[in-house]
Amino acid sequence: MIPISYLSVLKQSCLFHNISEREIEKLLSCLMPQLRTYQKDEYILHAGDLLNSAGLVLSGSVHILQEDFWGNRSIIGTARPGEVFGETYACTPSEPLAVSVITAEPVSVLFLSVARLLHTCPSTCSYHSRLIYNLLALLAEKNRMLTKKIEHISRKTTREKLLSYLSAQSIRAGSPEFTIPFNRQQLADYLSVDRSAMSTELSRLQRDGLLSFSRNHFILKTPVFPE
């Protein structure tokens, strides 16, 4: 049984877009999801695992990352409350995971069987059809986000990578002031740059009047040039 306090999170999730709380409750009884909790820095999934369920974050946040043989990390993305991870691999359950999922803080995750999600029950409820449509929309959005990451990391310099990423975050927030979901090391991993070099470049950007920041909170600025 899912605690009623989490229903508002599900209702705000893109996966349950345009589905009422009452309909969500009916879907949950059909999908029979599993609720699990994890502590900070705990692996939820490891590369090589087989997956048949998508994870929906109810509280906290997780990082999706790639790790090489020597433990070097590259953060692919982050999932926060209402967001989903693992859905692509859950749709192809015979394909081993190429990524790992680790908690950024204590989290609660709802695991939904994709096989149950994709196959409607005999009553063929209209809201179950909307759920399937929403899953397809999520897959398309994840593809767009990966394209954006490629755009950031394909820039030649650390400065260009930072400006590309921070500009995109500002556009997403609809404001020059925003908070990113990464600490310094995580941001360096995401952009595939050296942390020390990135921190130096952030200080230069601040000195050049392009931005100001405190921890993971940023304000982008238009530089003022002397006349």
Short mmCIF file of C-alpha atoms in Angstrom, two decimals:
data_model
loop_
_atom_site.label_atom_id
_atom_site.label_comp_id
_atom_site.label_asym_id
_atom_site.label_seq_id
_atom_site.Cartn_x
_atom_site.Cartn_y
_atom_site.Cartn_z
CA MET A 1 0.00 0.00 0.00
CA ILE A 2 1.39 3.41 -0.98
CA PRO A 3 1.20 6.07 1.77
CA ILE A 4 -1.46 8.64 0.85
CA SER A 5 1.11 11.43 1.30
CA TYR A 6 2.83 10.24 -1.89
CA LEU A 7 -0.27 10.53 -4.09
CA SER A 8 0.36 14.24 -4.66
CA VAL A 9 3.88 13.40 -5.93
CA LEU A 10 2.45 10.84 -8.35
CA LYS A 11 -0.20 13.29 -9.57
CA GLN A 12 2.51 15.85 -10.37
CA SER A 13 4.66 13.27 -12.15
CA CYS A 14 4.78 13.37 -15.96
CA LEU A 15 4.07 9.63 -15.92
CA PHE A 16 0.62 10.28 -14.43
CA HIS A 17 -0.11 13.47 -16.37
CA ASN A 18 -3.86 14.08 -16.86
CA ILE A 19 -4.76 11.19 -14.54
CA SER A 20 -6.77 11.97 -11.42
CA GLU A 21 -5.91 10.79 -7.89
CA ARG A 22 -8.84 8.37 -7.95
CA GLU A 23 -7.65 6.95 -11.28
CA ILE A 24 -4.07 6.72 -9.96
CA GLU A 25 -5.31 4.67 -7.00
CA LYS A 26 -7.06 2.27 -9.38
CA LEU A 27 -3.96 2.01 -11.56
CA LEU A 28 -1.78 1.24 -8.55
CA SER A 29 -4.04 -1.64 -7.56
CA CYS A 30 -3.61 -3.00 -11.09
CA LEU A 31 0.13 -2.35 -11.40
CA MET A 32 0.98 -3.68 -7.91
CA PRO A 33 4.08 -1.46 -7.46
CA GLN A 34 6.81 -2.02 -4.87
CA LEU A 35 7.88 0.74 -2.48
CA ARG A 36 11.52 0.72 -1.37
CA THR A 37 13.69 3.08 0.66
CA TYR A 38 17.45 3.68 0.46
CA GLN A 39 20.09 5.63 2.37
CA LYS A 40 22.47 8.22 0.91
CA ASP A 41 25.22 6.90 -1.41
CA GLU A 42 23.49 3.53 -1.73
CA TYR A 43 23.38 1.75 -5.07
CA ILE A 44 19.85 1.06 -6.29
CA LEU A 45 20.96 -0.54 -9.56
CA HIS A 46 24.35 -1.67 -10.88
CA ALA A 47 25.56 -1.76 -14.48
CA GLY A 48 24.98 -5.30 -15.76
CA ASP A 49 21.71 -5.78 -13.86
CA LEU A 50 18.59 -6.86 -15.71
CA LEU A 51 15.59 -4.64 -15.10
CA ASN A 52 11.86 -5.17 -15.64
CA SER A 53 10.54 -2.24 -13.58
CA ALA A 54 10.85 1.52 -13.86
CA GLY A 55 11.67 3.47 -10.71
CA LEU A 56 9.67 6.57 -9.80
CA VAL A 57 11.29 8.78 -7.15
CA LEU A 58 8.85 9.72 -4.37
CA SER A 59 11.31 11.60 -2.15
CA GLY A 60 14.99 12.48 -2.32
CA SER A 61 17.03 12.21 -5.53
CA VAL A 62 19.22 9.75 -7.43
CA HIS A 63 22.04 10.01 -9.95
CA ILE A 64 22.22 7.90 -13.10
CA LEU A 65 25.88 7.36 -13.91
CA GLN A 66 28.41 5.42 -15.93
CA GLU A 67 31.53 4.02 -14.29
CA ASP A 68 34.60 2.55 -15.96
CA PHE A 69 36.79 -0.32 -14.71
CA TRP A 70 38.86 2.10 -12.56
CA GLY A 71 35.85 3.75 -10.91
CA ASN A 72 35.84 6.98 -12.93
CA ARG A 73 32.30 8.36 -13.06
CA SER A 74 30.27 10.29 -15.60
CA ILE A 75 26.84 11.43 -14.43
CA ILE A 76 24.23 10.92 -17.14
CA GLY A 77 21.36 12.54 -15.28
CA THR A 78 19.43 13.02 -12.06
CA ALA A 79 15.94 11.94 -11.01
CA ARG A 80 14.04 13.92 -8.37
CA PRO A 81 10.55 13.50 -6.83
CA GLY A 82 8.04 12.62 -9.54
CA GLU A 83 10.73 11.70 -12.05
CA VAL A 84 11.38 8.24 -13.48
CA PHE A 85 14.55 6.22 -14.12
CA GLY A 86 15.31 2.87 -15.74
CA GLU A 87 12.25 2.91 -18.00
CA THR A 88 14.25 2.42 -21.21
CA TYR A 89 15.92 -0.76 -19.94
CA ALA A 90 12.71 -1.99 -18.33
CA CYS A 91 11.14 -1.89 -21.81
CA THR A 92 13.94 -4.23 -23.01
CA PRO A 93 14.35 -6.53 -19.97
CA SER A 94 16.84 -8.86 -21.68
CA GLU A 95 19.31 -5.98 -22.19
CA PRO A 96 21.76 -5.51 -19.25
CA LEU A 97 22.00 -2.04 -17.75
CA ALA A 98 24.85 0.08 -19.12
CA VAL A 99 24.47 2.53 -16.22
CA SER A 100 24.24 2.46 -12.44
CA VAL A 101 21.81 4.33 -10.19
CA ILE A 102 23.02 5.68 -6.84
CA THR A 103 21.24 7.78 -4.24
CA ALA A 104 22.27 11.42 -3.75
CA GLU A 105 20.37 11.50 -0.42
CA PRO A 106 17.90 9.24 1.43
CA VAL A 107 15.18 8.29 -1.06
CA SER A 108 11.90 6.46 -1.46
CA VAL A 109 11.32 4.79 -4.83
CA LEU A 110 8.21 3.24 -6.33
CA PHE A 111 9.02 0.41 -8.76
CA LEU A 112 6.43 -0.14 -11.50
CA SER A 113 6.40 -3.26 -13.67
CA VAL A 114 6.64 -2.07 -17.26
CA ALA A 115 5.07 -5.31 -18.52
CA ARG A 116 1.97 -4.58 -16.41
CA LEU A 117 2.08 -0.94 -17.45
CA LEU A 118 2.18 -1.72 -21.19
CA HIS A 119 -0.54 -4.39 -21.11
CA THR A 120 -3.96 -3.03 -20.27
CA CYS A 121 -6.36 -5.04 -18.14
CA PRO A 122 -9.59 -6.52 -19.68
CA SER A 123 -11.55 -3.37 -18.85
CA THR A 124 -9.11 -1.30 -20.99
CA CYS A 125 -9.51 1.85 -18.87
CA SER A 126 -8.96 5.11 -20.74
CA TYR A 127 -6.60 6.33 -18.03
CA HIS A 128 -4.40 3.24 -18.49
CA SER A 129 -4.09 4.22 -22.16
CA ARG A 130 -3.05 7.72 -21.02
CA LEU A 131 -0.42 6.12 -18.78
CA ILE A 132 1.07 4.28 -21.77
CA TYR A 133 1.05 7.52 -23.79
CA ASN A 134 2.80 9.32 -20.92
CA LEU A 135 5.50 6.63 -20.81
CA LEU A 136 6.18 7.14 -24.52
CA ALA A 137 6.38 10.88 -23.94
CA LEU A 138 8.88 10.28 -21.12
CA LEU A 139 11.08 8.15 -23.37
CA ALA A 140 11.07 10.92 -25.97
CA GLU A 141 11.97 13.53 -23.33
CA LYS A 142 14.87 11.41 -22.02
CA ASN A 143 16.20 11.17 -25.57
CA ARG A 144 16.02 14.97 -25.85
CA MET A 145 17.88 15.38 -22.53
CA LEU A 146 20.67 13.05 -23.64
CA THR A 147 20.96 15.08 -26.84
CA LYS A 148 21.35 18.22 -24.71
CA LYS A 149 24.10 16.58 -22.65
CA ILE A 150 25.96 15.65 -25.83
CA GLU A 151 25.64 19.29 -26.87
CA HIS A 152 27.24 20.42 -23.58
CA ILE A 153 30.13 17.97 -23.45
CA SER A 154 30.95 18.33 -27.15
CA ARG A 155 32.08 21.93 -26.52
CA LYS A 156 35.85 22.27 -26.76
CA THR A 157 36.74 24.02 -23.49
CA THR A 158 35.64 23.72 -19.87
CA ARG A 159 34.41 27.32 -20.03
CA GLU A 160 32.22 26.58 -23.06
CA LYS A 161 30.84 23.44 -21.43
CA LEU A 162 29.92 25.37 -18.27
CA LEU A 163 28.26 28.19 -20.19
CA SER A 164 26.31 25.75 -22.35
CA TYR A 165 25.04 23.80 -19.33
CA LEU A 166 24.25 26.83 -17.15
CA SER A 167 22.49 28.60 -20.01
CA ALA A 168 20.29 25.52 -20.54
CA GLN A 169 19.49 25.39 -16.81
CA SER A 170 18.49 29.06 -16.87
CA ILE A 171 16.18 28.47 -19.83
CA ARG A 172 14.67 25.46 -18.08
CA ALA A 173 14.05 27.50 -14.91
CA GLY A 174 12.68 30.44 -16.89
CA SER A 175 14.95 32.72 -14.88
CA PRO A 176 18.61 33.82 -14.73
CA GLU A 177 18.58 32.61 -11.11
CA PHE A 178 18.38 28.86 -10.50
CA THR A 179 19.71 25.92 -8.49
CA ILE A 180 21.38 22.92 -10.14
CA PRO A 181 21.08 19.34 -8.80
CA PHE A 182 24.85 18.80 -8.58
CA ASN A 183 27.67 19.61 -6.18
CA ARG A 184 31.06 20.53 -7.69
CA GLN A 185 32.33 16.98 -8.16
CA GLN A 186 29.02 15.83 -9.60
CA LEU A 187 28.93 18.75 -12.04
CA ALA A 188 32.49 17.96 -13.13
CA ASP A 189 31.49 14.31 -13.64
CA TYR A 190 28.42 15.35 -15.63
CA LEU A 191 30.43 17.63 -17.92
CA SER A 192 33.36 15.19 -18.10
CA VAL A 193 35.90 17.76 -16.92
CA ASP A 194 38.48 18.00 -14.15
CA ARG A 195 36.96 19.38 -10.94
CA SER A 196 39.91 21.67 -10.13
CA ALA A 197 39.99 23.15 -13.64
CA MET A 198 36.20 23.61 -13.55
CA SER A 199 36.32 25.42 -10.19
CA THR A 200 39.02 27.74 -11.54
CA GLU A 201 36.90 28.48 -14.59
CA LEU A 202 33.83 29.21 -12.47
CA SER A 203 35.86 31.77 -10.52
CA ARG A 204 36.96 33.36 -13.80
CA LEU A 205 33.39 33.54 -15.05
CA GLN A 206 32.36 35.23 -11.81
CA ARG A 207 35.29 37.66 -12.06
CA ASP A 208 34.34 38.41 -15.68
CA GLY A 209 30.84 39.37 -14.53
CA LEU A 210 29.05 36.56 -16.36
CA LEU A 211 27.63 34.95 -13.24
CA SER A 212 27.65 34.73 -9.47
CA PHE A 213 27.18 31.60 -7.43
CA SER A 214 26.98 30.14 -3.95
CA ARG A 215 27.36 26.37 -3.77
CA ASN A 216 24.90 25.05 -6.38
CA HIS A 217 22.86 28.27 -6.67
CA PHE A 218 23.66 30.42 -9.74
CA ILE A 219 22.71 33.81 -11.13
CA LEU A 220 23.61 34.51 -14.76
CA LYS A 221 24.45 38.12 -15.63
CA THR A 222 25.04 40.29 -18.67
CA PRO A 223 28.57 41.64 -18.48
CA VAL A 224 29.02 45.41 -18.38
CA PHE A 225 31.80 46.60 -20.65
CA PRO A 226 33.61 49.88 -19.93
CA GLU A 227 32.90 52.66 -22.42
#
